[in-house]
Amino acid sequence: MSTTGATADPLAALASLPGVAESVESVRKAVDRVYGHRIMRRRSNEITSEAALRGARGSAALSGADWALEEVRRRTDFSSDDEARTVGAALRLTAEAGQLLSIWRQSPLRVLARLHLVAAADQGGDTGRPRQRGERVDEPLVELPLPDADEVAGRLEGLSRLIIAGGSAPALVTAAVVHGELIALRPFTSRNGLVARAAERIVLIGSGLDPKSICPLEVGHAELGRAAYVAALDGYVSGTPEGMAAWIAHCGKAVELGARESAAVCEALQRGAA
């Protein structure tokens, strides 16, 4: 997404694209339904914990480690192979995201660096900083054109300015742009997908849309499938109004499916089955 131009608040301008207002309203209703569930009054911490676990599983699945939920729940060692390390990274990011809310609005680039440091803790000395000229990116499931390091630096700065400035854009729009921009740029040498989805989660929590982090959007992204994810990302990268609107709608659907997942957990807890 270009962050330059005559529009004072480009994120708010995206909210006027065809279909985006409907997506925003649909997401709000889905989230409100979960927060209004009677079980939330007594056991919200359990819902948050379960959403974190399921969200991490979903994010790892999109990065090539599609494990069953019970395997993620059971496993204690996440160092044995590439898939295990991916799942471990997703779990660490989910735990870390909630600790960074106070920093995000003041220093989003610092938060992104921290997220990558956490995600790629087992990968050596290039962690926690944007990639430099000539460095390769290990993101095999994303085949979009790769911007060079100079473009990455400029666009990250532009994204940071937008976040710090705030504005009137709905949380869904901001979250979708943060997620899409990070995947488009792949600013780090690895784990960009995991970092992008963790950043999307931070936006939704910090905006007040999902303050208890009970709507695991990563579950929705995984449920919609990798092919739909990549197709929607193509729309984002195209920069066309239709493509941007389609990506925002895709992210909105993911949040709705995450909310549905937690609503099912609430129902199970209410029945005494979980």
Short mmCIF file of C-alpha atoms in Angstrom, two decimals:
data_model
loop_
_atom_site.label_atom_id
_atom_site.label_comp_id
_atom_site.label_asym_id
_atom_site.label_seq_id
_atom_site.Cartn_x
_atom_site.Cartn_y
_atom_site.Cartn_z
CA MET A 1 0.00 0.00 0.00
CA SER A 2 1.31 3.43 -0.86
CA THR A 3 1.30 5.66 2.20
CA THR A 4 1.90 8.87 0.27
CA GLY A 5 -0.47 11.10 -1.64
CA ALA A 6 -3.06 13.77 -1.10
CA THR A 7 -5.32 11.81 1.25
CA ALA A 8 -4.75 12.93 4.83
CA ASP A 9 -5.95 9.61 6.27
CA PRO A 10 -5.47 6.88 3.64
CA LEU A 11 -6.63 4.14 6.01
CA ALA A 12 -9.93 5.92 6.63
CA ALA A 13 -10.30 6.37 2.87
CA LEU A 14 -10.17 2.58 2.45
CA ALA A 15 -13.24 2.29 4.65
CA SER A 16 -15.27 3.93 1.90
CA LEU A 17 -14.42 1.26 -0.67
CA PRO A 18 -17.42 -0.79 -1.86
CA GLY A 19 -18.28 -3.56 0.57
CA VAL A 20 -15.85 -2.52 3.30
CA ALA A 21 -18.45 -0.87 5.54
CA GLU A 22 -20.52 -4.05 5.36
CA SER A 23 -17.49 -6.14 6.37
CA VAL A 24 -16.75 -3.82 9.28
CA GLU A 25 -20.34 -4.04 10.54
CA SER A 26 -20.47 -7.81 10.14
CA VAL A 27 -17.26 -8.21 12.13
CA ARG A 28 -18.52 -5.94 14.89
CA LYS A 29 -21.72 -7.96 15.25
CA ALA A 30 -19.82 -11.27 15.31
CA VAL A 31 -17.41 -10.03 17.99
CA ASP A 32 -20.21 -8.52 20.07
CA ARG A 33 -22.07 -11.84 20.04
CA VAL A 34 -19.12 -13.61 21.64
CA TYR A 35 -18.56 -10.90 24.22
CA GLY A 36 -22.24 -11.05 25.07
CA HIS A 37 -22.20 -14.79 25.79
CA ARG A 38 -23.12 -15.52 29.38
CA ILE A 39 -20.04 -17.71 29.93
CA MET A 40 -17.82 -14.66 29.31
CA ARG A 41 -18.92 -13.15 32.61
CA ARG A 42 -17.33 -15.96 34.59
CA ARG A 43 -14.71 -17.66 32.46
CA SER A 44 -13.30 -15.11 30.06
CA ASN A 45 -9.72 -15.99 30.99
CA GLU A 46 -10.30 -19.56 29.85
CA ILE A 47 -11.71 -18.33 26.54
CA THR A 48 -8.69 -16.08 26.05
CA SER A 49 -6.27 -18.94 26.73
CA GLU A 50 -8.07 -21.29 24.39
CA ALA A 51 -8.26 -18.63 21.68
CA ALA A 52 -4.50 -18.09 21.96
CA LEU A 53 -3.80 -21.80 21.52
CA ARG A 54 -6.16 -22.14 18.57
CA GLY A 55 -4.88 -18.95 17.00
CA ALA A 56 -1.29 -20.15 17.19
CA ARG A 57 -2.27 -23.45 15.61
CA GLY A 58 -4.02 -21.63 12.77
CA SER A 59 -1.12 -19.29 12.09
CA ALA A 60 1.35 -22.17 12.06
CA ALA A 61 -0.89 -24.05 9.62
CA LEU A 62 -0.71 -21.15 7.17
CA SER A 63 3.07 -21.27 7.48
CA GLY A 64 3.19 -24.96 6.57
CA ALA A 65 2.84 -26.70 9.95
CA ASP A 66 -0.76 -27.90 9.93
CA TRP A 67 -0.95 -29.85 13.17
CA ALA A 68 -4.04 -31.11 14.91
CA LEU A 69 -5.09 -28.92 17.83
CA GLU A 70 -4.62 -31.74 20.34
CA GLU A 71 -1.07 -32.29 19.12
CA VAL A 72 -0.29 -28.62 19.75
CA ARG A 73 -1.92 -28.89 23.17
CA ARG A 74 -0.03 -32.07 24.09
CA ARG A 75 3.45 -31.27 22.78
CA THR A 76 6.09 -29.77 25.06
CA ASP A 77 9.14 -29.97 22.76
CA PHE A 78 9.02 -27.74 19.69
CA SER A 79 12.63 -28.11 18.55
CA SER A 80 12.68 -31.44 16.75
CA ASP A 81 12.08 -30.34 13.13
CA ASP A 82 11.01 -27.40 10.94
CA GLU A 83 7.29 -27.91 11.53
CA ALA A 84 7.73 -28.17 15.29
CA ARG A 85 9.83 -25.00 15.30
CA THR A 86 7.14 -23.19 13.31
CA VAL A 87 4.46 -24.21 15.80
CA GLY A 88 6.70 -23.20 18.68
CA ALA A 89 7.29 -19.81 17.08
CA ALA A 90 3.54 -19.27 16.64
CA LEU A 91 2.91 -20.13 20.28
CA ARG A 92 5.61 -17.74 21.46
CA LEU A 93 4.22 -14.93 19.33
CA THR A 94 0.71 -15.39 20.63
CA ALA A 95 1.99 -15.19 24.19
CA GLU A 96 4.12 -12.13 23.41
CA ALA A 97 1.53 -10.10 21.48
CA GLY A 98 -0.47 -9.11 24.54
CA GLN A 99 2.66 -7.74 26.24
CA LEU A 100 3.36 -5.22 23.48
CA LEU A 101 0.12 -3.24 23.32
CA SER A 102 1.41 -0.21 25.19
CA ILE A 103 4.37 0.10 22.83
CA TRP A 104 2.55 -0.44 19.54
CA ARG A 105 0.97 2.98 19.14
CA GLN A 106 4.21 4.78 20.04
CA SER A 107 6.76 2.58 18.31
CA PRO A 108 5.31 -0.04 15.94
CA LEU A 109 8.69 -0.76 14.35
CA ARG A 110 10.10 -1.64 17.74
CA VAL A 111 7.21 -4.04 18.26
CA LEU A 112 7.73 -5.66 14.87
CA ALA A 113 11.42 -6.13 15.65
CA ARG A 114 10.50 -7.74 18.97
CA LEU A 115 7.96 -10.03 17.31
CA HIS A 116 10.56 -11.25 14.85
CA LEU A 117 13.12 -11.73 17.60
CA VAL A 118 10.62 -13.92 19.44
CA ALA A 119 9.51 -15.82 16.33
CA ALA A 120 13.02 -16.50 14.99
CA ALA A 121 14.83 -16.95 18.29
CA ASP A 122 16.30 -20.22 17.04
CA GLN A 123 17.58 -18.89 13.72
CA GLY A 124 20.72 -16.88 14.37
CA GLY A 125 22.03 -13.34 14.18
CA ASP A 126 19.71 -11.71 11.63
CA THR A 127 16.71 -11.72 13.95
CA GLY A 128 14.93 -8.64 15.20
CA ARG A 129 15.90 -6.32 12.35
CA PRO A 130 14.66 -5.66 8.79
CA ARG A 131 16.59 -7.50 6.11
CA GLN A 132 19.47 -5.76 4.45
CA ARG A 133 20.42 -5.45 0.81
CA GLY A 134 21.29 -8.83 -0.66
CA GLU A 135 19.81 -10.92 2.15
CA ARG A 136 17.47 -13.71 1.13
CA VAL A 137 14.01 -14.33 2.54
CA ASP A 138 12.87 -17.76 3.67
CA GLU A 139 9.10 -17.56 3.14
CA PRO A 140 8.44 -20.50 0.77
CA LEU A 141 4.64 -20.38 0.88
CA VAL A 142 4.46 -16.75 -0.26
CA GLU A 143 5.47 -16.21 -3.87
CA LEU A 144 4.67 -12.52 -4.31
CA PRO A 145 7.31 -10.23 -5.88
CA LEU A 146 9.86 -9.29 -3.22
CA PRO A 147 10.54 -5.56 -2.71
CA ASP A 148 14.18 -4.58 -2.23
CA ALA A 149 15.55 -3.50 1.13
CA ASP A 150 15.32 0.22 0.36
CA GLU A 151 11.64 -0.03 -0.54
CA VAL A 152 11.02 -2.09 2.57
CA ALA A 153 12.60 0.57 4.78
CA GLY A 154 10.57 3.37 3.21
CA ARG A 155 7.27 1.57 3.38
CA LEU A 156 7.83 0.43 6.96
CA GLU A 157 8.45 4.05 7.93
CA GLY A 158 5.26 5.08 6.16
CA LEU A 159 3.26 2.35 7.90
CA SER A 160 4.73 3.38 11.23
CA ARG A 161 3.70 7.02 10.68
CA LEU A 162 0.14 5.98 9.91
CA ILE A 163 -0.13 3.91 13.07
CA ILE A 164 1.38 6.57 15.29
CA ALA A 165 -0.83 9.28 13.78
CA GLY A 166 -3.95 7.25 14.48
CA GLY A 167 -7.05 8.29 12.62
CA SER A 168 -10.65 7.33 12.15
CA ALA A 169 -10.21 4.07 10.22
CA PRO A 170 -12.11 1.07 11.62
CA ALA A 171 -9.96 -1.48 13.43
CA LEU A 172 -10.59 -4.09 10.75
CA VAL A 173 -9.21 -1.81 8.02
CA THR A 174 -6.08 -0.94 9.98
CA ALA A 175 -5.47 -4.57 10.95
CA ALA A 176 -5.90 -5.75 7.36
CA VAL A 177 -3.47 -3.14 6.03
CA VAL A 178 -0.84 -3.94 8.68
CA HIS A 179 -1.15 -7.65 7.90
CA GLY A 180 -1.15 -7.17 4.12
CA GLU A 181 1.75 -4.71 4.12
CA LEU A 182 3.96 -6.98 6.20
CA ILE A 183 3.32 -9.96 3.94
CA ALA A 184 3.85 -7.85 0.83
CA LEU A 185 7.15 -6.49 2.16
CA ARG A 186 8.44 -9.55 4.02
CA PRO A 187 10.75 -7.22 5.95
CA PHE A 188 12.54 -9.99 7.81
CA THR A 189 14.58 -12.90 6.54
CA SER A 190 12.06 -15.43 7.92
CA ARG A 191 8.80 -15.89 9.84
CA ASN A 192 7.11 -12.91 8.15
CA GLY A 193 3.71 -14.61 7.94
CA LEU A 194 3.69 -15.41 11.64
CA VAL A 195 4.78 -11.86 12.50
CA ALA A 196 2.15 -10.32 10.20
CA ARG A 197 -0.68 -12.27 11.77
CA ALA A 198 0.55 -11.47 15.28
CA ALA A 199 0.62 -7.78 14.35
CA GLU A 200 -2.93 -8.05 13.02
CA ARG A 201 -3.94 -9.52 16.38
CA ILE A 202 -2.26 -6.62 18.22
CA VAL A 203 -4.21 -4.06 16.19
CA LEU A 204 -7.53 -5.74 16.94
CA ILE A 205 -6.77 -5.98 20.67
CA GLY A 206 -5.35 -2.49 21.01
CA SER A 207 -8.17 -0.88 19.05
CA GLY A 208 -10.74 -2.15 21.53
CA LEU A 209 -12.51 -4.33 18.97
CA ASP A 210 -11.29 -7.50 20.70
CA PRO A 211 -9.70 -6.29 23.96
CA LYS A 212 -9.67 -9.71 25.63
CA SER A 213 -8.22 -11.38 22.52
CA ILE A 214 -10.95 -13.99 22.30
CA CYS A 215 -11.51 -13.95 18.52
CA PRO A 216 -8.59 -15.89 17.00
CA LEU A 217 -8.44 -14.43 13.49
CA GLU A 218 -5.67 -16.91 12.63
CA VAL A 219 -8.22 -19.72 12.95
CA GLY A 220 -10.33 -17.97 10.35
CA HIS A 221 -7.42 -17.45 7.97
CA ALA A 222 -6.53 -21.12 8.23
CA GLU A 223 -10.15 -22.22 7.78
CA LEU A 224 -10.51 -20.11 4.64
CA GLY A 225 -7.45 -21.90 3.30
CA ARG A 226 -4.06 -21.05 1.90
CA ALA A 227 -5.29 -20.69 -1.68
CA ALA A 228 -7.87 -18.07 -0.69
CA TYR A 229 -5.28 -16.35 1.50
CA VAL A 230 -2.79 -16.06 -1.34
CA ALA A 231 -5.48 -14.91 -3.80
CA ALA A 232 -6.63 -12.20 -1.41
CA LEU A 233 -3.02 -11.11 -0.87
CA ASP A 234 -2.65 -10.76 -4.63
CA GLY A 235 -5.52 -8.29 -4.47
CA TYR A 236 -3.80 -6.33 -1.73
CA VAL A 237 -0.52 -6.17 -3.62
CA SER A 238 -2.31 -5.03 -6.77
CA GLY A 239 -3.26 -1.83 -4.94
CA THR A 240 -6.51 -1.54 -6.89
CA PRO A 241 -9.68 -0.50 -5.02
CA GLU A 242 -11.23 -3.88 -5.83
CA GLY A 243 -8.17 -5.78 -4.65
CA MET A 244 -7.86 -3.80 -1.43
CA ALA A 245 -11.55 -4.22 -0.67
CA ALA A 246 -11.31 -7.97 -1.30
CA TRP A 247 -8.36 -8.29 1.09
CA ILE A 248 -10.13 -6.33 3.83
CA ALA A 249 -13.24 -8.48 3.35
CA HIS A 250 -11.08 -11.61 3.54
CA CYS A 251 -9.56 -10.44 6.84
CA GLY A 252 -13.03 -9.58 8.09
CA LYS A 253 -14.28 -13.06 7.32
CA ALA A 254 -11.28 -14.50 9.19
CA VAL A 255 -12.17 -12.49 12.29
CA GLU A 256 -15.80 -13.62 12.04
CA LEU A 257 -14.72 -17.26 11.83
CA GLY A 258 -12.43 -16.73 14.81
CA ALA A 259 -15.35 -15.30 16.74
CA ARG A 260 -17.45 -18.30 15.76
CA GLU A 261 -14.70 -20.60 17.04
CA SER A 262 -14.73 -18.95 20.45
CA ALA A 263 -18.52 -18.93 20.53
CA ALA A 264 -18.35 -22.72 20.11
CA VAL A 265 -15.84 -22.90 22.99
CA CYS A 266 -18.24 -20.85 25.13
CA GLU A 267 -21.06 -23.24 24.31
CA ALA A 268 -18.91 -26.24 25.17
CA LEU A 269 -17.92 -24.74 28.50
CA GLN A 270 -21.53 -23.94 29.25
CA ARG A 271 -22.49 -27.55 28.63
CA GLY A 272 -19.66 -28.70 30.86
CA ALA A 273 -18.03 -30.49 27.96
CA ALA A 274 -14.73 -28.60 28.04
#
